[in-house]
Amino acid sequence: MLGLKTSVIGKRVIYYQEISSTNDVAKSLDVEEGTVIIADRQARGRGRLNREWISPEGGLWLSVVLKPKVEPQDIPKIVFLGAIGVVRMLEELSIPGRIKWPNDVLVNFKKISGILTEKVGEKVILGIGVNVNNDAPENGIAVKDVLNRKVDLVEAFKTLLENLDELYEIYLESPETIVELARELMILNVPVKVIGDGEITGVAEGIDEDGRLILRLDSGEVRKILYGDVSLRFL
Ligand code: ADP
């Protein structure tokens, strides 16, 4: 019915009108690789560190169940796969999205999409939220705000899955290519504050081959930041 032309992602799609969070359901289900959980609304959508992710009807709220057989250091790169997929989906709507390291997609410096990856056993859950036809929260933005019109949500969903499927194939063959593609789309050479245990400010100069943020401090010292539970703010 969707007529998807994908080889892994979206072989099976499980739809809910409302659920707690697509990531939570994806984590709890014993399903084949590529299964997608999608919901019109999430009652308890989450960002990182249990932050709230606002998910009203009109947005794309989905999780993909992956079971990649890759080296442990390649697992965190899956977050970029999600972000690149969203940027490519936006591109097809003529919207220029950029990646804010490590897990957001911005348009005009406002968050249009957030990615949340979680690992449970052999499963990696790739959770993606995109503001499409819904009202975005303050400081966020939706596709409908950029285009001044609503778009076909099912078409956007299909485009996203087709892009993710293509990127997943690339990732399995060459995880480093995903990092390179993400680097090209990332907002870099801007002053930032990294908030984790403490706060450090500097210039986000790039990402290394493992996807770590290369931060040049005011002192000239270069630090590499792992995308654990740190948040980035533009200054
Ligand atoms: P951060 O970007 O601060 O590191 P996360 O990536 O964990 O945080 O995303 C959660 C944050 O995103 C929330 O604290 C909130 O500020 C913001 N947010 C929540 N829902 C949405 C949404 N639908 N669109 C845009 N931003 C949102």
PDB file of N, CA and C in Angstrom, residues 42-144:
ATOM      1  N   GLN A  42       2.915  10.968  20.324  1.00  0.00           N
ATOM      2  CA  GLN A  42       3.594  10.290  21.427  1.00  0.00           C
ATOM      3  C   GLN A  42       3.173  10.984  22.721  1.00  0.00           C
ATOM      4  N   ALA A  43       2.750  10.175  23.668  1.00  0.00           N
ATOM      5  CA  ALA A  43       2.326  10.770  24.935  1.00  0.00           C
ATOM      6  C   ALA A  43       3.536  11.159  25.770  1.00  0.00           C
ATOM      7  N   ARG A  44       4.598  10.373  25.608  1.00  0.00           N
ATOM      8  CA  ARG A  44       5.813  10.662  26.380  1.00  0.00           C
ATOM      9  C   ARG A  44       7.047  10.564  25.493  1.00  0.00           C
ATOM     10  N   GLY A  45       7.065  11.377  24.454  1.00  0.00           N
ATOM     11  CA  GLY A  45       8.242  11.409  23.576  1.00  0.00           C
ATOM     12  C   GLY A  45       9.436  11.905  24.385  1.00  0.00           C
ATOM     13  N   ARG A  46      10.592  11.318  24.098  1.00  0.00           N
ATOM     14  CA  ARG A  46      11.777  11.691  24.871  1.00  0.00           C
ATOM     15  C   ARG A  46      12.895  12.214  23.988  1.00  0.00           C
ATOM     16  N   GLY A  47      13.652  13.136  24.546  1.00  0.00           N
ATOM     17  CA  GLY A  47      14.918  13.540  23.945  1.00  0.00           C
ATOM     18  C   GLY A  47      15.992  12.829  24.750  1.00  0.00           C
ATOM     19  N   ARG A  48      17.210  13.324  24.653  1.00  0.00           N
ATOM     20  CA  ARG A  48      18.245  12.702  25.462  1.00  0.00           C
ATOM     21  C   ARG A  48      18.047  13.112  26.913  1.00  0.00           C
ATOM     22  N   LEU A  49      18.694  12.356  27.816  1.00  0.00           N
ATOM     23  CA  LEU A  49      18.626  12.656  29.248  1.00  0.00           C
ATOM     24  C   LEU A  49      17.193  12.832  29.734  1.00  0.00           C
ATOM     25  N   ASN A  50      16.290  12.030  29.115  1.00  0.00           N
ATOM     26  CA  ASN A  50      14.873  12.077  29.502  1.00  0.00           C
ATOM     27  C   ASN A  50      14.220  13.435  29.353  1.00  0.00           C
ATOM     28  N   ARG A  51      14.796  14.264  28.496  1.00  0.00           N
ATOM     29  CA  ARG A  51      14.126  15.540  28.222  1.00  0.00           C
ATOM     30  C   ARG A  51      12.871  15.240  27.420  1.00  0.00           C
ATOM     31  N   GLU A  52      11.906  16.147  27.548  1.00  0.00           N
ATOM     32  CA  GLU A  52      10.640  15.913  26.857  1.00  0.00           C
ATOM     33  C   GLU A  52      10.782  16.199  25.360  1.00  0.00           C
ATOM     34  N   TRP A  53      10.182  15.338  24.542  1.00  0.00           N
ATOM     35  CA  TRP A  53      10.114  15.625  23.103  1.00  0.00           C
ATOM     36  C   TRP A  53       8.637  15.793  22.755  1.00  0.00           C
ATOM     37  N   ILE A  54       8.243  16.975  22.387  1.00  0.00           N
ATOM     38  CA  ILE A  54       6.842  17.293  22.135  1.00  0.00           C
ATOM     39  C   ILE A  54       6.423  16.720  20.784  1.00  0.00           C
ATOM     40  N   SER A  55       5.400  15.870  20.793  1.00  0.00           N
ATOM     41  CA  SER A  55       5.054  15.105  19.583  1.00  0.00           C
ATOM     42  C   SER A  55       3.560  15.089  19.288  1.00  0.00           C
ATOM     43  N   PRO A  56       2.993  16.222  18.900  1.00  0.00           N
ATOM     44  CA  PRO A  56       1.566  16.242  18.573  1.00  0.00           C
ATOM     45  C   PRO A  56       1.309  15.707  17.159  1.00  0.00           C
ATOM     46  N   GLU A  57       0.047  15.469  16.858  1.00  0.00           N
ATOM     47  CA  GLU A  57      -0.324  14.994  15.528  1.00  0.00           C
ATOM     48  C   GLU A  57       0.151  15.985  14.454  1.00  0.00           C
ATOM     49  N   GLY A  58       0.593  15.429  13.331  1.00  0.00           N
ATOM     50  CA  GLY A  58       1.057  16.288  12.233  1.00  0.00           C
ATOM     51  C   GLY A  58       2.556  16.165  12.014  1.00  0.00           C
ATOM     52  N   GLY A  59       3.258  15.620  13.014  1.00  0.00           N
ATOM     53  CA  GLY A  59       4.708  15.429  12.867  1.00  0.00           C
ATOM     54  C   GLY A  59       5.019  13.983  12.525  1.00  0.00           C
ATOM     55  N   LEU A  60       6.274  13.748  12.240  1.00  0.00           N
ATOM     56  CA  LEU A  60       6.732  12.373  11.982  1.00  0.00           C
ATOM     57  C   LEU A  60       7.440  11.894  13.237  1.00  0.00           C
ATOM     58  N   TRP A  61       6.895  10.876  13.867  1.00  0.00           N
ATOM     59  CA  TRP A  61       7.496  10.346  15.091  1.00  0.00           C
ATOM     60  C   TRP A  61       7.692   8.855  14.869  1.00  0.00           C
ATOM     61  N   LEU A  62       8.910   8.451  14.683  1.00  0.00           N
ATOM     62  CA  LEU A  62       9.128   7.052  14.329  1.00  0.00           C
ATOM     63  C   LEU A  62      10.441   6.516  14.883  1.00  0.00           C
ATOM     64  N   SER A  63      10.478   5.188  14.956  1.00  0.00           N
ATOM     65  CA  SER A  63      11.711   4.514  15.372  1.00  0.00           C
ATOM     66  C   SER A  63      11.959   3.341  14.450  1.00  0.00           C
ATOM     67  N   VAL A  64      13.239   3.149  14.108  1.00  0.00           N
ATOM     68  CA  VAL A  64      13.628   2.045  13.238  1.00  0.00           C
ATOM     69  C   VAL A  64      14.439   1.062  14.079  1.00  0.00           C
ATOM     70  N   VAL A  65      14.093  -0.222  13.969  1.00  0.00           N
ATOM     71  CA  VAL A  65      14.853  -1.246  14.689  1.00  0.00           C
ATOM     72  C   VAL A  65      15.973  -1.743  13.776  1.00  0.00           C
ATOM     73  N   LEU A  66      17.210  -1.555  14.217  1.00  0.00           N
ATOM     74  CA  LEU A  66      18.363  -2.008  13.427  1.00  0.00           C
ATOM     75  C   LEU A  66      19.135  -3.057  14.222  1.00  0.00           C
ATOM     76  N   LYS A  67      19.772  -3.953  13.501  1.00  0.00           N
ATOM     77  CA  LYS A  67      20.623  -4.952  14.168  1.00  0.00           C
ATOM     78  C   LYS A  67      21.948  -5.028  13.411  1.00  0.00           C
ATOM     79  N   PRO A  68      22.700  -3.939  13.433  1.00  0.00           N
ATOM     80  CA  PRO A  68      23.907  -3.874  12.611  1.00  0.00           C
ATOM     81  C   PRO A  68      25.031  -4.744  13.166  1.00  0.00           C
ATOM     82  N   LYS A  69      25.659  -5.473  12.265  1.00  0.00           N
ATOM     83  CA  LYS A  69      26.825  -6.266  12.692  1.00  0.00           C
ATOM     84  C   LYS A  69      28.066  -5.467  12.347  1.00  0.00           C
ATOM     85  N   VAL A  70      28.406  -4.556  13.245  1.00  0.00           N
ATOM     86  CA  VAL A  70      29.549  -3.667  13.009  1.00  0.00           C
ATOM     87  C   VAL A  70      30.404  -3.616  14.274  1.00  0.00           C
ATOM     88  N   GLU A  71      31.555  -2.988  14.170  1.00  0.00           N
ATOM     89  CA  GLU A  71      32.430  -2.822  15.335  1.00  0.00           C
ATOM     90  C   GLU A  71      31.745  -1.875  16.332  1.00  0.00           C
ATOM     91  N   PRO A  72      32.004  -2.085  17.640  1.00  0.00           N
ATOM     92  CA  PRO A  72      31.355  -1.238  18.653  1.00  0.00           C
ATOM     93  C   PRO A  72      31.548   0.259  18.414  1.00  0.00           C
ATOM     94  N   GLN A  73      32.735   0.645  17.919  1.00  0.00           N
ATOM     95  CA  GLN A  73      32.972   2.087  17.743  1.00  0.00           C
ATOM     96  C   GLN A  73      32.144   2.678  16.600  1.00  0.00           C
ATOM     97  N   ASP A  74      31.528   1.809  15.790  1.00  0.00           N
ATOM     98  CA  ASP A  74      30.711   2.314  14.679  1.00  0.00           C
ATOM     99  C   ASP A  74      29.241   2.526  15.070  1.00  0.00           C
ATOM    100  N   ILE A  75      28.858   2.001  16.203  1.00  0.00           N
ATOM    101  CA  ILE A  75      27.450   2.123  16.631  1.00  0.00           C
ATOM    102  C   ILE A  75      27.004   3.583  16.796  1.00  0.00           C
ATOM    103  N   PRO A  76      27.786   4.437  17.470  1.00  0.00           N
ATOM    104  CA  PRO A  76      27.308   5.821  17.659  1.00  0.00           C
ATOM    105  C   PRO A  76      27.103   6.581  16.350  1.00  0.00           C
ATOM    106  N   LYS A  77      27.700   6.102  15.257  1.00  0.00           N
ATOM    107  CA  LYS A  77      27.563   6.802  13.974  1.00  0.00           C
ATOM    108  C   LYS A  77      26.151   6.713  13.414  1.00  0.00           C
ATOM    109  N   ILE A  78      25.357   5.821  13.980  1.00  0.00           N
ATOM    110  CA  ILE A  78      23.981   5.656  13.492  1.00  0.00           C
ATOM    111  C   ILE A  78      23.162   6.940  13.692  1.00  0.00           C
ATOM    112  N   VAL A  79      23.526   7.730  14.683  1.00  0.00           N
ATOM    113  CA  VAL A  79      22.804   8.986  14.904  1.00  0.00           C
ATOM    114  C   VAL A  79      22.956   9.899  13.668  1.00  0.00           C
ATOM    115  N   PHE A  80      24.135   9.862  13.042  1.00  0.00           N
ATOM    116  CA  PHE A  80      24.371  10.685  11.843  1.00  0.00           C
ATOM    117  C   PHE A  80      23.550  10.181  10.665  1.00  0.00           C
ATOM    118  N   LEU A  81      23.421   8.853  10.616  1.00  0.00           N
ATOM    119  CA  LEU A  81      22.621   8.251   9.545  1.00  0.00           C
ATOM    120  C   LEU A  81      21.196   8.838   9.585  1.00  0.00           C
ATOM    121  N   GLY A  82      20.668   8.942  10.805  1.00  0.00           N
ATOM    122  CA  GLY A  82      19.334   9.510  10.969  1.00  0.00           C
ATOM    123  C   GLY A  82      19.289  10.965  10.540  1.00  0.00           C
ATOM    124  N   ALA A  83      20.286  11.723  10.965  1.00  0.00           N
ATOM    125  CA  ALA A  83      20.297  13.160  10.662  1.00  0.00           C
ATOM    126  C   ALA A  83      20.446  13.405   9.152  1.00  0.00           C
ATOM    127  N   ILE A  84      21.321  12.637   8.507  1.00  0.00           N
ATOM    128  CA  ILE A  84      21.509  12.815   7.053  1.00  0.00           C
ATOM    129  C   ILE A  84      20.207  12.449   6.327  1.00  0.00           C
ATOM    130  N   GLY A  85      19.563  11.394   6.795  1.00  0.00           N
ATOM    131  CA  GLY A  85      18.287  10.973   6.191  1.00  0.00           C
ATOM    132  C   GLY A  85      17.254  12.084   6.255  1.00  0.00           C
ATOM    133  N   VAL A  86      17.197  12.768   7.388  1.00  0.00           N
ATOM    134  CA  VAL A  86      16.242  13.872   7.542  1.00  0.00           C
ATOM    135  C   VAL A  86      16.621  15.027   6.622  1.00  0.00           C
ATOM    136  N   VAL A  87      17.902  15.358   6.565  1.00  0.00           N
ATOM    137  CA  VAL A  87      18.339  16.461   5.691  1.00  0.00           C
ATOM    138  C   VAL A  87      17.954  16.155   4.240  1.00  0.00           C
ATOM    139  N   ARG A  88      18.146  14.900   3.834  1.00  0.00           N
ATOM    140  CA  ARG A  88      17.818  14.535   2.444  1.00  0.00           C
ATOM    141  C   ARG A  88      16.315  14.580   2.190  1.00  0.00           C
ATOM    142  N   MET A  89      15.554  14.205   3.198  1.00  0.00           N
ATOM    143  CA  MET A  89      14.097  14.296   3.056  1.00  0.00           C
ATOM    144  C   MET A  89      13.687  15.762   2.903  1.00  0.00           C
ATOM    145  N   LEU A  90      14.277  16.632   3.713  1.00  0.00           N
ATOM    146  CA  LEU A  90      13.963  18.063   3.642  1.00  0.00           C
ATOM    147  C   LEU A  90      14.373  18.645   2.297  1.00  0.00           C
ATOM    148  N   GLU A  91      15.525  18.155   1.809  1.00  0.00           N
ATOM    149  CA  GLU A  91      16.026  18.621   0.511  1.00  0.00           C
ATOM    150  C   GLU A  91      14.981  18.406  -0.583  1.00  0.00           C
ATOM    151  N   GLU A  92      14.287  17.274  -0.517  1.00  0.00           N
ATOM    152  CA  GLU A  92      13.280  16.987  -1.542  1.00  0.00           C
ATOM    153  C   GLU A  92      12.094  17.954  -1.450  1.00  0.00           C
ATOM    154  N   LEU A  93      12.004  18.650  -0.315  1.00  0.00           N
ATOM    155  CA  LEU A  93      10.970  19.675  -0.169  1.00  0.00           C
ATOM    156  C   LEU A  93      11.588  21.065  -0.376  1.00  0.00           C
ATOM    157  N   SER A  94      12.813  21.079  -0.879  1.00  0.00           N
ATOM    158  CA  SER A  94      13.584  22.317  -1.093  1.00  0.00           C
ATOM    159  C   SER A  94      13.841  23.082   0.191  1.00  0.00           C
ATOM    160  N   ILE A  95      14.004  22.336   1.293  1.00  0.00           N
ATOM    161  CA  ILE A  95      14.324  22.987   2.571  1.00  0.00           C
ATOM    162  C   ILE A  95      15.772  22.637   2.926  1.00  0.00           C
ATOM    163  N   PRO A  96      16.606  23.671   3.121  1.00  0.00           N
ATOM    164  CA  PRO A  96      18.009  23.390   3.444  1.00  0.00           C
ATOM    165  C   PRO A  96      18.219  23.150   4.941  1.00  0.00           C
ATOM    166  N   GLY A  97      18.373  21.912   5.318  1.00  0.00           N
ATOM    167  CA  GLY A  97      18.610  21.571   6.729  1.00  0.00           C
ATOM    168  C   GLY A  97      20.091  21.372   6.978  1.00  0.00           C
ATOM    169  N   ARG A  98      20.530  21.698   8.182  1.00  0.00           N
ATOM    170  CA  ARG A  98      21.935  21.477   8.557  1.00  0.00           C
ATOM    171  C   ARG A  98      21.950  20.698   9.859  1.00  0.00           C
ATOM    172  N   ILE A  99      23.020  19.939  10.059  1.00  0.00           N
ATOM    173  CA  ILE A  99      23.119  19.124  11.270  1.00  0.00           C
ATOM    174  C   ILE A  99      23.795  19.921  12.374  1.00  0.00           C
ATOM    175  N   LYS A 100      23.150  19.896  13.526  1.00  0.00           N
ATOM    176  CA  LYS A 100      23.793  20.444  14.725  1.00  0.00           C
ATOM    177  C   LYS A 100      24.315  19.240  15.493  1.00  0.00           C
ATOM    178  N   TRP A 101      25.622  19.178  15.627  1.00  0.00           N
ATOM    179  CA  TRP A 101      26.239  18.029  16.290  1.00  0.00           C
ATOM    180  C   TRP A 101      25.664  17.846  17.690  1.00  0.00           C
ATOM    181  N   PRO A 102      25.353  16.641  18.149  1.00  0.00           N
ATOM    182  CA  PRO A 102      25.455  15.415  17.370  1.00  0.00           C
ATOM    183  C   PRO A 102      24.123  14.939  16.793  1.00  0.00           C
ATOM    184  N   ASN A 103      23.000  15.452  17.284  1.00  0.00           N
ATOM    185  CA  ASN A 103      21.756  14.716  17.009  1.00  0.00           C
ATOM    186  C   ASN A 103      20.549  15.552  16.578  1.00  0.00           C
ATOM    187  N   ASP A 104      20.797  16.767  16.114  1.00  0.00           N
ATOM    188  CA  ASP A 104      19.646  17.580  15.703  1.00  0.00           C
ATOM    189  C   ASP A 104      19.792  18.044  14.262  1.00  0.00           C
ATOM    190  N   VAL A 105      18.658  18.332  13.645  1.00  0.00           N
ATOM    191  CA  VAL A 105      18.681  18.975  12.328  1.00  0.00           C
ATOM    192  C   VAL A 105      18.000  20.332  12.490  1.00  0.00           C
ATOM    193  N   LEU A 106      18.675  21.369  12.008  1.00  0.00           N
ATOM    194  CA  LEU A 106      18.164  22.729  12.158  1.00  0.00           C
ATOM    195  C   LEU A 106      17.867  23.349  10.800  1.00  0.00           C
ATOM    196  N   VAL A 107      16.895  24.234  10.810  1.00  0.00           N
ATOM    197  CA  VAL A 107      16.628  25.082   9.655  1.00  0.00           C
ATOM    198  C   VAL A 107      16.591  26.499  10.223  1.00  0.00           C
ATOM    199  N   ASN A 108      17.350  27.385   9.637  1.00  0.00           N
ATOM    200  CA  ASN A 108      17.474  28.750  10.172  1.00  0.00           C
ATOM    201  C   ASN A 108      17.833  28.737  11.661  1.00  0.00           C
ATOM    202  N   PHE A 109      18.726  27.825  12.030  1.00  0.00           N
ATOM    203  CA  PHE A 109      19.181  27.691  13.413  1.00  0.00           C
ATOM    204  C   PHE A 109      18.080  27.291  14.389  1.00  0.00           C
ATOM    205  N   LYS A 110      16.975  26.793  13.865  1.00  0.00           N
ATOM    206  CA  LYS A 110      15.906  26.313  14.746  1.00  0.00           C
ATOM    207  C   LYS A 110      15.730  24.818  14.538  1.00  0.00           C
ATOM    208  N   LYS A 111      15.372  24.123  15.620  1.00  0.00           N
ATOM    209  CA  LYS A 111      15.306  22.668  15.558  1.00  0.00           C
ATOM    210  C   LYS A 111      14.040  22.199  14.832  1.00  0.00           C
ATOM    211  N   ILE A 112      14.273  21.473  13.738  1.00  0.00           N
ATOM    212  CA  ILE A 112      13.148  20.907  12.994  1.00  0.00           C
ATOM    213  C   ILE A 112      13.050  19.415  13.280  1.00  0.00           C
ATOM    214  N   SER A 113      14.181  18.836  13.725  1.00  0.00           N
ATOM    215  CA  SER A 113      14.217  17.390  13.941  1.00  0.00           C
ATOM    216  C   SER A 113      15.237  17.031  15.006  1.00  0.00           C
ATOM    217  N   GLY A 114      14.925  15.984  15.747  1.00  0.00           N
ATOM    218  CA  GLY A 114      15.854  15.454  16.749  1.00  0.00           C
ATOM    219  C   GLY A 114      15.963  13.946  16.581  1.00  0.00           C
ATOM    220  N   ILE A 115      17.150  13.419  16.839  1.00  0.00           N
ATOM    221  CA  ILE A 115      17.397  11.986  16.691  1.00  0.00           C
ATOM    222  C   ILE A 115      17.783  11.439  18.060  1.00  0.00           C
ATOM    223  N   LEU A 116      17.246  10.288  18.390  1.00  0.00           N
ATOM    224  CA  LEU A 116      17.610   9.646  19.660  1.00  0.00           C
ATOM    225  C   LEU A 116      17.913   8.179  19.399  1.00  0.00           C
ATOM    226  N   THR A 117      19.190   7.793  19.534  1.00  0.00           N
ATOM    227  CA  THR A 117      19.534   6.380  19.326  1.00  0.00           C
ATOM    228  C   THR A 117      19.738   5.711  20.683  1.00  0.00           C
ATOM    229  N   GLU A 118      19.284   4.485  20.765  1.00  0.00           N
ATOM    230  CA  GLU A 118      19.438   3.724  22.002  1.00  0.00           C
ATOM    231  C   GLU A 118      19.810   2.297  21.647  1.00  0.00           C
ATOM    232  N   LYS A 119      20.722   1.707  22.443  1.00  0.00           N
ATOM    233  CA  LYS A 119      21.161   0.336  22.164  1.00  0.00           C
ATOM    234  C   LYS A 119      20.626  -0.586  23.249  1.00  0.00           C
ATOM    235  N   VAL A 120      19.996  -1.671  22.816  1.00  0.00           N
ATOM    236  CA  VAL A 120      19.526  -2.692  23.769  1.00  0.00           C
ATOM    237  C   VAL A 120      19.938  -4.035  23.191  1.00  0.00           C
ATOM    238  N   GLY A 121      20.884  -4.699  23.808  1.00  0.00           N
ATOM    239  CA  GLY A 121      21.382  -5.972  23.288  1.00  0.00           C
ATOM    240  C   GLY A 121      21.907  -5.777  21.883  1.00  0.00           C
ATOM    241  N   GLU A 122      21.448  -6.625  20.957  1.00  0.00           N
ATOM    242  CA  GLU A 122      21.945  -6.497  19.567  1.00  0.00           C
ATOM    243  C   GLU A 122      21.189  -5.411  18.804  1.00  0.00           C
ATOM    244  N   LYS A 123      20.122  -4.888  19.402  1.00  0.00           N
ATOM    245  CA  LYS A 123      19.297  -3.898  18.692  1.00  0.00           C
ATOM    246  C   LYS A 123      19.807  -2.481  18.901  1.00  0.00           C
ATOM    247  N   VAL A 124      19.761  -1.722  17.830  1.00  0.00           N
ATOM    248  CA  VAL A 124      19.975  -0.281  17.966  1.00  0.00           C
ATOM    249  C   VAL A 124      18.690   0.371  17.483  1.00  0.00           C
ATOM    250  N   ILE A 125      18.107   1.185  18.322  1.00  0.00           N
ATOM    251  CA  ILE A 125      16.874   1.864  17.953  1.00  0.00           C
ATOM    252  C   ILE A 125      17.229   3.262  17.463  1.00  0.00           C
ATOM    253  N   LEU A 126      16.814   3.528  16.242  1.00  0.00           N
ATOM    254  CA  LEU A 126      17.049   4.853  15.663  1.00  0.00           C
ATOM    255  C   LEU A 126      15.725   5.606  15.715  1.00  0.00           C
ATOM    256  N   GLY A 127      15.616   6.510  16.668  1.00  0.00           N
ATOM    257  CA  GLY A 127      14.387   7.278  16.848  1.00  0.00           C
ATOM    258  C   GLY A 127      14.524   8.631  16.155  1.00  0.00           C
ATOM    259  N   ILE A 128      13.507   8.989  15.394  1.00  0.00           N
ATOM    260  CA  ILE A 128      13.551  10.245  14.644  1.00  0.00           C
ATOM    261  C   ILE A 128      12.251  11.007  14.835  1.00  0.00           C
ATOM    262  N   GLY A 129      12.374  12.265  15.186  1.00  0.00           N
ATOM    263  CA  GLY A 129      11.200  13.123  15.257  1.00  0.00           C
ATOM    264  C   GLY A 129      11.389  14.291  14.298  1.00  0.00           C
ATOM    265  N   VAL A 130      10.374  14.575  13.495  1.00  0.00           N
ATOM    266  CA  VAL A 130      10.467  15.735  12.593  1.00  0.00           C
ATOM    267  C   VAL A 130       9.176  16.541  12.716  1.00  0.00           C
ATOM    268  N   ASN A 131       9.308  17.829  12.942  1.00  0.00           N
ATOM    269  CA  ASN A 131       8.135  18.711  12.921  1.00  0.00           C
ATOM    270  C   ASN A 131       7.761  18.944  11.460  1.00  0.00           C
ATOM    271  N   VAL A 132       6.577  18.509  11.095  1.00  0.00           N
ATOM    272  CA  VAL A 132       6.159  18.643   9.693  1.00  0.00           C
ATOM    273  C   VAL A 132       4.949  19.581   9.609  1.00  0.00           C
ATOM    274  N   ASN A 133       3.759  19.051   9.884  1.00  0.00           N
ATOM    275  CA  ASN A 133       2.546  19.880   9.798  1.00  0.00           C
ATOM    276  C   ASN A 133       2.056  20.321  11.172  1.00  0.00           C
ATOM    277  N   ASN A 134       2.787  19.920  12.208  1.00  0.00           N
ATOM    278  CA  ASN A 134       2.394  20.281  13.575  1.00  0.00           C
ATOM    279  C   ASN A 134       2.942  21.649  13.946  1.00  0.00           C
ATOM    280  N   ASP A 135       2.370  22.214  15.013  1.00  0.00           N
ATOM    281  CA  ASP A 135       2.946  23.443  15.557  1.00  0.00           C
ATOM    282  C   ASP A 135       4.211  23.060  16.304  1.00  0.00           C
ATOM    283  N   ALA A 136       5.315  23.666  15.940  1.00  0.00           N
ATOM    284  CA  ALA A 136       6.564  23.359  16.638  1.00  0.00           C
ATOM    285  C   ALA A 136       6.596  24.130  17.948  1.00  0.00           C
ATOM    286  N   PRO A 137       7.289  23.581  18.965  1.00  0.00           N
ATOM    287  CA  PRO A 137       7.398  24.347  20.208  1.00  0.00           C
ATOM    288  C   PRO A 137       8.249  25.599  19.995  1.00  0.00           C
ATOM    289  N   GLU A 138       8.212  26.467  20.957  1.00  0.00           N
ATOM    290  CA  GLU A 138       8.998  27.697  20.886  1.00  0.00           C
ATOM    291  C   GLU A 138      10.458  27.341  20.623  1.00  0.00           C
ATOM    292  N   ASN A 139      11.125  28.075  19.826  1.00  0.00           N
ATOM    293  CA  ASN A 139      12.514  27.816  19.417  1.00  0.00           C
ATOM    294  C   ASN A 139      12.667  26.689  18.410  1.00  0.00           C
ATOM    295  N   GLY A 140      11.563  26.008  18.116  1.00  0.00           N
ATOM    296  CA  GLY A 140      11.615  24.978  17.085  1.00  0.00           C
ATOM    297  C   GLY A 140      10.989  25.514  15.806  1.00  0.00           C
ATOM    298  N   ILE A 141      11.004  24.681  14.768  1.00  0.00           N
ATOM    299  CA  ILE A 141      10.402  25.088  13.499  1.00  0.00           C
ATOM    300  C   ILE A 141       9.844  23.844  12.833  1.00  0.00           C
ATOM    301  N   ALA A 142       8.817  24.009  12.024  1.00  0.00           N
ATOM    302  CA  ALA A 142       8.208  22.871  11.319  1.00  0.00           C
ATOM    303  C   ALA A 142       8.278  23.107   9.820  1.00  0.00           C
ATOM    304  N   VAL A 143       8.169  22.034   9.066  1.00  0.00           N
ATOM    305  CA  VAL A 143       8.153  22.140   7.603  1.00  0.00           C
ATOM    306  C   VAL A 143       7.093  23.146   7.157  1.00  0.00           C
ATOM    307  N   LYS A 144       5.936  23.094   7.788  1.00  0.00           N
ATOM    308  CA  LYS A 144       4.845  23.986   7.360  1.00  0.00           C
ATOM    309  C   LYS A 144       5.180  25.464   7.596  1.00  0.00           C
TER     310      LYS A 144
END
